[in-house]
PDB file of C-alpha atoms in Angstrom:
ATOM      1  CA  UNK A  23       6.116   7.504 -15.878  1.00 49.00           C
ATOM      2  CA  UNK A  24       7.246   6.830 -12.312  1.00 53.00           C
ATOM      3  CA  UNK A  25       5.942   8.315  -9.089  1.00 52.00           C
ATOM      4  CA  UNK A  26       8.437  10.265  -6.945  1.00 56.00           C
ATOM      5  CA  UNK A  27       9.301   8.400  -3.738  1.00 53.00           C
ATOM      6  CA  UNK A  28       7.708  11.011  -1.463  1.00 55.00           C
ATOM      7  CA  UNK A  29       4.396  10.724  -3.372  1.00 55.00           C
ATOM      8  CA  UNK A  30       4.393   6.931  -3.691  1.00 52.00           C
ATOM      9  CA  UNK A  31       1.642   5.011  -1.932  1.00 51.00           C
ATOM     10  CA  UNK A  32       2.487   3.740   1.525  1.00 47.00           C
ATOM     11  CA  UNK A  33       2.294  -0.030   1.863  1.00 46.00           C
ATOM     12  CA  UNK A  34       3.165  -1.906   5.048  1.00 49.00           C
ATOM     13  CA  UNK A  35       3.284  -5.675   5.364  1.00 50.00           C
ATOM     14  CA  UNK A  36       1.549  -7.198   8.321  1.00 52.00           C
ATOM     15  CA  UNK A  37       3.962  -7.895  11.148  1.00 55.00           C
ATOM     16  CA  UNK A  38       3.701  -9.983  14.263  1.00 67.00           C
ATOM     17  CA  UNK A  39       3.552  -7.184  16.845  1.00 75.00           C
ATOM     18  CA  UNK A  40       2.445  -8.315  20.282  1.00 83.00           C
ATOM     19  CA  UNK A  41       2.617  -5.422  22.764  1.00 87.00           C
ATOM     20  CA  UNK A  42       1.431  -7.500  25.730  1.00 91.00           C
ATOM     21  CA  UNK A  43       4.259  -9.991  25.241  1.00 90.00           C
ATOM     22  CA  UNK A  44       6.733  -7.118  24.927  1.00 92.00           C
ATOM     23  CA  UNK A  45       5.346  -5.595  28.130  1.00 94.00           C
ATOM     24  CA  UNK A  46       5.833  -8.857  30.035  1.00 95.00           C
ATOM     25  CA  UNK A  47       9.392  -9.248  28.727  1.00 94.00           C
ATOM     26  CA  UNK A  48      10.134  -5.590  29.532  1.00 96.00           C
ATOM     27  CA  UNK A  49       8.880  -5.995  33.114  1.00 96.00           C
ATOM     28  CA  UNK A  50      11.009  -9.143  33.533  1.00 97.00           C
ATOM     29  CA  UNK A  51      14.092  -7.383  32.118  1.00 96.00           C
ATOM     30  CA  UNK A  52      13.445  -4.424  34.401  1.00 96.00           C
ATOM     31  CA  UNK A  53      13.299  -6.727  37.423  1.00 96.00           C
ATOM     32  CA  UNK A  54      16.602  -8.313  36.425  1.00 96.00           C
ATOM     33  CA  UNK A  55      18.182  -4.894  35.805  1.00 96.00           C
ATOM     34  CA  UNK A  56      16.951  -3.468  39.122  1.00 96.00           C
ATOM     35  CA  UNK A  57      18.279  -6.503  40.988  1.00 96.00           C
ATOM     36  CA  UNK A  58      21.642  -6.417  39.216  1.00 95.00           C
ATOM     37  CA  UNK A  59      22.057  -2.669  39.602  1.00 95.00           C
ATOM     38  CA  UNK A  60      21.055  -2.837  43.266  1.00 95.00           C
ATOM     39  CA  UNK A  61      23.679  -5.524  43.880  1.00 95.00           C
ATOM     40  CA  UNK A  62      26.328  -3.336  42.244  1.00 94.00           C
ATOM     41  CA  UNK A  63      25.383  -0.292  44.313  1.00 92.00           C
ATOM     42  CA  UNK A  64      23.556   1.692  41.612  1.00 91.00           C
ATOM     43  CA  UNK A  65      19.876   0.869  42.188  1.00 87.00           C
ATOM     44  CA  UNK A  66      18.431   3.709  40.102  1.00 94.00           C
ATOM     45  CA  UNK A  67      20.196   2.523  36.934  1.00 95.00           C
ATOM     46  CA  UNK A  68      17.821  -0.455  36.785  1.00 95.00           C
ATOM     47  CA  UNK A  69      14.809   1.778  37.336  1.00 95.00           C
ATOM     48  CA  UNK A  70      15.891   4.104  34.535  1.00 96.00           C
ATOM     49  CA  UNK A  71      16.592   1.068  32.340  1.00 96.00           C
ATOM     50  CA  UNK A  72      12.935   0.111  32.868  1.00 96.00           C
ATOM     51  CA  UNK A  73      11.868   3.649  31.966  1.00 96.00           C
ATOM     52  CA  UNK A  74      13.806   3.281  28.700  1.00 96.00           C
ATOM     53  CA  UNK A  75      12.070  -0.023  27.985  1.00 96.00           C
ATOM     54  CA  UNK A  76       8.750   1.692  28.696  1.00 96.00           C
ATOM     55  CA  UNK A  77       9.535   4.565  26.329  1.00 95.00           C
ATOM     56  CA  UNK A  78      10.420   2.028  23.652  1.00 94.00           C
ATOM     57  CA  UNK A  79       7.120   0.210  24.153  1.00 94.00           C
ATOM     58  CA  UNK A  80       5.171   3.475  23.981  1.00 94.00           C
ATOM     59  CA  UNK A  81       6.991   4.322  20.758  1.00 92.00           C
ATOM     60  CA  UNK A  82       6.193   0.907  19.242  1.00 90.00           C
ATOM     61  CA  UNK A  83       2.497   1.253  20.112  1.00 91.00           C
ATOM     62  CA  UNK A  84       2.416   4.760  18.638  1.00 90.00           C
ATOM     63  CA  UNK A  85       4.065   3.434  15.456  1.00 87.00           C
ATOM     64  CA  UNK A  86       1.370   0.776  15.136  1.00 86.00           C
ATOM     65  CA  UNK A  87      -1.408   3.335  15.599  1.00 87.00           C
ATOM     66  CA  UNK A  88       0.164   5.720  13.100  1.00 85.00           C
ATOM     67  CA  UNK A  89       0.582   2.978  10.505  1.00 82.00           C
ATOM     68  CA  UNK A  90      -3.021   1.859  10.959  1.00 83.00           C
ATOM     69  CA  UNK A  91      -4.331   5.417  10.694  1.00 83.00           C
ATOM     70  CA  UNK A  92      -2.218   6.444   7.727  1.00 81.00           C
ATOM     71  CA  UNK A  93      -2.697   3.262   5.703  1.00 79.00           C
ATOM     72  CA  UNK A  94      -6.467   3.450   6.277  1.00 79.00           C
ATOM     73  CA  UNK A  95      -6.568   6.649   4.227  1.00 77.00           C
ATOM     74  CA  UNK A  96      -7.598   6.490   0.605  1.00 78.00           C
ATOM     75  CA  UNK A  97      -4.199   7.729  -0.600  1.00 76.00           C
ATOM     76  CA  UNK A  98      -1.617   7.121   2.136  1.00 72.00           C
ATOM     77  CA  UNK A  99       1.718   8.816   1.502  1.00 75.00           C
ATOM     78  CA  UNK A 100       5.201   7.981   2.729  1.00 78.00           C
ATOM     79  CA  UNK A 101       5.800  11.651   3.473  1.00 82.00           C
ATOM     80  CA  UNK A 102       3.067  11.691   6.120  1.00 82.00           C
ATOM     81  CA  UNK A 103       4.498   8.600   7.818  1.00 82.00           C
ATOM     82  CA  UNK A 104       8.001  10.067   7.697  1.00 84.00           C
ATOM     83  CA  UNK A 105       6.855  13.291   9.365  1.00 87.00           C
ATOM     84  CA  UNK A 106       4.974  11.316  12.000  1.00 86.00           C
ATOM     85  CA  UNK A 107       8.020   9.155  12.698  1.00 87.00           C
ATOM     86  CA  UNK A 108      10.403  12.085  12.852  1.00 89.00           C
ATOM     87  CA  UNK A 109       8.263  14.043  15.302  1.00 91.00           C
ATOM     88  CA  UNK A 110       7.614  11.012  17.513  1.00 91.00           C
ATOM     89  CA  UNK A 111      11.295  10.051  17.593  1.00 90.00           C
ATOM     90  CA  UNK A 112      12.293  13.642  18.327  1.00 93.00           C
ATOM     91  CA  UNK A 113      10.008  13.779  21.366  1.00 93.00           C
ATOM     92  CA  UNK A 114      11.023  10.359  22.716  1.00 93.00           C
ATOM     93  CA  UNK A 115      14.714  11.095  22.155  1.00 92.00           C
ATOM     94  CA  UNK A 116      14.407  14.474  23.871  1.00 95.00           C
ATOM     95  CA  UNK A 117      12.684  12.896  26.873  1.00 94.00           C
ATOM     96  CA  UNK A 118      15.287  10.115  27.107  1.00 95.00           C
ATOM     97  CA  UNK A 119      18.232  12.486  26.732  1.00 95.00           C
ATOM     98  CA  UNK A 120      16.691  14.899  29.238  1.00 95.00           C
ATOM     99  CA  UNK A 121      16.329  12.131  31.806  1.00 94.00           C
ATOM    100  CA  UNK A 122      19.849  10.865  31.092  1.00 94.00           C
ATOM    101  CA  UNK A 123      21.294  14.366  31.498  1.00 95.00           C
ATOM    102  CA  UNK A 124      19.248  15.411  34.544  1.00 94.00           C
ATOM    103  CA  UNK A 125      19.949  12.155  36.406  1.00 93.00           C
ATOM    104  CA  UNK A 126      23.462  11.608  35.011  1.00 89.00           C
ATOM    105  CA  UNK A 127      24.930  11.012  38.489  1.00 89.00           C
ATOM    106  CA  UNK A 128      22.147   8.640  39.551  1.00 89.00           C
ATOM    107  CA  UNK A 129      22.040   6.137  36.693  1.00 90.00           C
ATOM    108  CA  UNK A 130      19.973   8.175  34.243  1.00 92.00           C
ATOM    109  CA  UNK A 131      22.016   6.769  31.387  1.00 93.00           C
ATOM    110  CA  UNK A 132      20.035   3.571  31.929  1.00 94.00           C
ATOM    111  CA  UNK A 133      17.170   5.146  29.948  1.00 96.00           C
ATOM    112  CA  UNK A 134      19.273   5.106  26.794  1.00 95.00           C
ATOM    113  CA  UNK A 135      20.349   1.513  27.418  1.00 95.00           C
ATOM    114  CA  UNK A 136      16.715   0.553  27.952  1.00 96.00           C
ATOM    115  CA  UNK A 137      15.685   2.157  24.660  1.00 95.00           C
ATOM    116  CA  UNK A 138      18.486   0.373  22.802  1.00 95.00           C
ATOM    117  CA  UNK A 139      17.659  -3.014  24.331  1.00 95.00           C
ATOM    118  CA  UNK A 140      13.972  -2.534  23.560  1.00 95.00           C
ATOM    119  CA  UNK A 141      14.715  -1.883  19.889  1.00 93.00           C
ATOM    120  CA  UNK A 142      16.698  -5.118  19.675  1.00 93.00           C
ATOM    121  CA  UNK A 143      13.890  -6.936  21.505  1.00 93.00           C
ATOM    122  CA  UNK A 144      11.300  -5.470  19.125  1.00 90.00           C
ATOM    123  CA  UNK A 145      13.235  -6.555  16.049  1.00 88.00           C
ATOM    124  CA  UNK A 146      13.645 -10.083  17.409  1.00 88.00           C
ATOM    125  CA  UNK A 147      10.047 -10.414  18.543  1.00 85.00           C
ATOM    126  CA  UNK A 148       8.661  -9.325  15.178  1.00 82.00           C
ATOM    127  CA  UNK A 149      11.146 -11.007  12.863  1.00 82.00           C
ATOM    128  CA  UNK A 150      11.268 -14.481  14.426  1.00 80.00           C
ATOM    129  CA  UNK A 151       7.548 -15.247  13.821  1.00 75.00           C
ATOM    130  CA  UNK A 152       7.846 -13.914  10.271  1.00 73.00           C
ATOM    131  CA  UNK A 153      10.913 -16.069   9.599  1.00 78.00           C
ATOM    132  CA  UNK A 154       9.134 -19.127  11.030  1.00 78.00           C
ATOM    133  CA  UNK A 155       6.150 -18.451   8.775  1.00 75.00           C
ATOM    134  CA  UNK A 156       8.405 -18.131   5.736  1.00 77.00           C
ATOM    135  CA  UNK A 157      10.216 -21.338   6.664  1.00 80.00           C
ATOM    136  CA  UNK A 158       6.971 -23.334   6.982  1.00 80.00           C
ATOM    137  CA  UNK A 159       4.891 -21.810   4.169  1.00 76.00           C
ATOM    138  CA  UNK A 160       7.530 -20.391   1.857  1.00 73.00           C
ATOM    139  CA  UNK A 161       7.277 -17.016   0.207  1.00 68.00           C
ATOM    140  CA  UNK A 162       4.062 -16.039  -1.516  1.00 64.00           C
ATOM    141  CA  UNK A 163       5.838 -14.288  -4.335  1.00 55.00           C
ATOM    142  CA  UNK A 164       3.929 -12.948  -7.286  1.00 53.00           C
ATOM    143  CA  UNK A 165       5.994 -11.792 -10.257  1.00 54.00           C
ATOM    144  CA  UNK A 166       4.214  -8.638 -11.411  1.00 56.00           C
ATOM    145  CA  UNK A 167       6.945  -7.692 -13.863  1.00 57.00           C
ATOM    146  CA  UNK A 168       6.797 -10.850 -15.999  1.00 55.00           C
ATOM    147  CA  UNK A 169       5.689 -10.488 -19.576  1.00 53.00           C
ATOM    148  CA  UNK A 170       3.440 -12.937 -21.123  1.00 48.00           C
TER     149      UNK A 170
END
């Protein structure tokens, strides 16, 4: 008998998440964006871009905390993580869209660009160390379905 997906245990692999490194990269990208946007005559776009990077970093830290809290439970469920993710993303999206709309004439759209760039940065910063580890050590694959 199989377990329905929403009742299946929640298992997360360990990932190389380094929030301090992401903060440093985000600050550097913000400085570049502020300089570039200032030179083009839209100085607030760079500031809002940095706000978007900051919202992305806050989201990533909240994801890590949620994963740690939920997987520490005796019977962690995917449904709980899904509800946590949906509510967190709803709030962050609402804040970003509110800023983008309210400051639409002053570069507020930069918040959305900052969020998008942060997501790409997060994927790269977590996948590259994992890929390097796989390349050096290989996969630790255990065939649990084999008979015999």
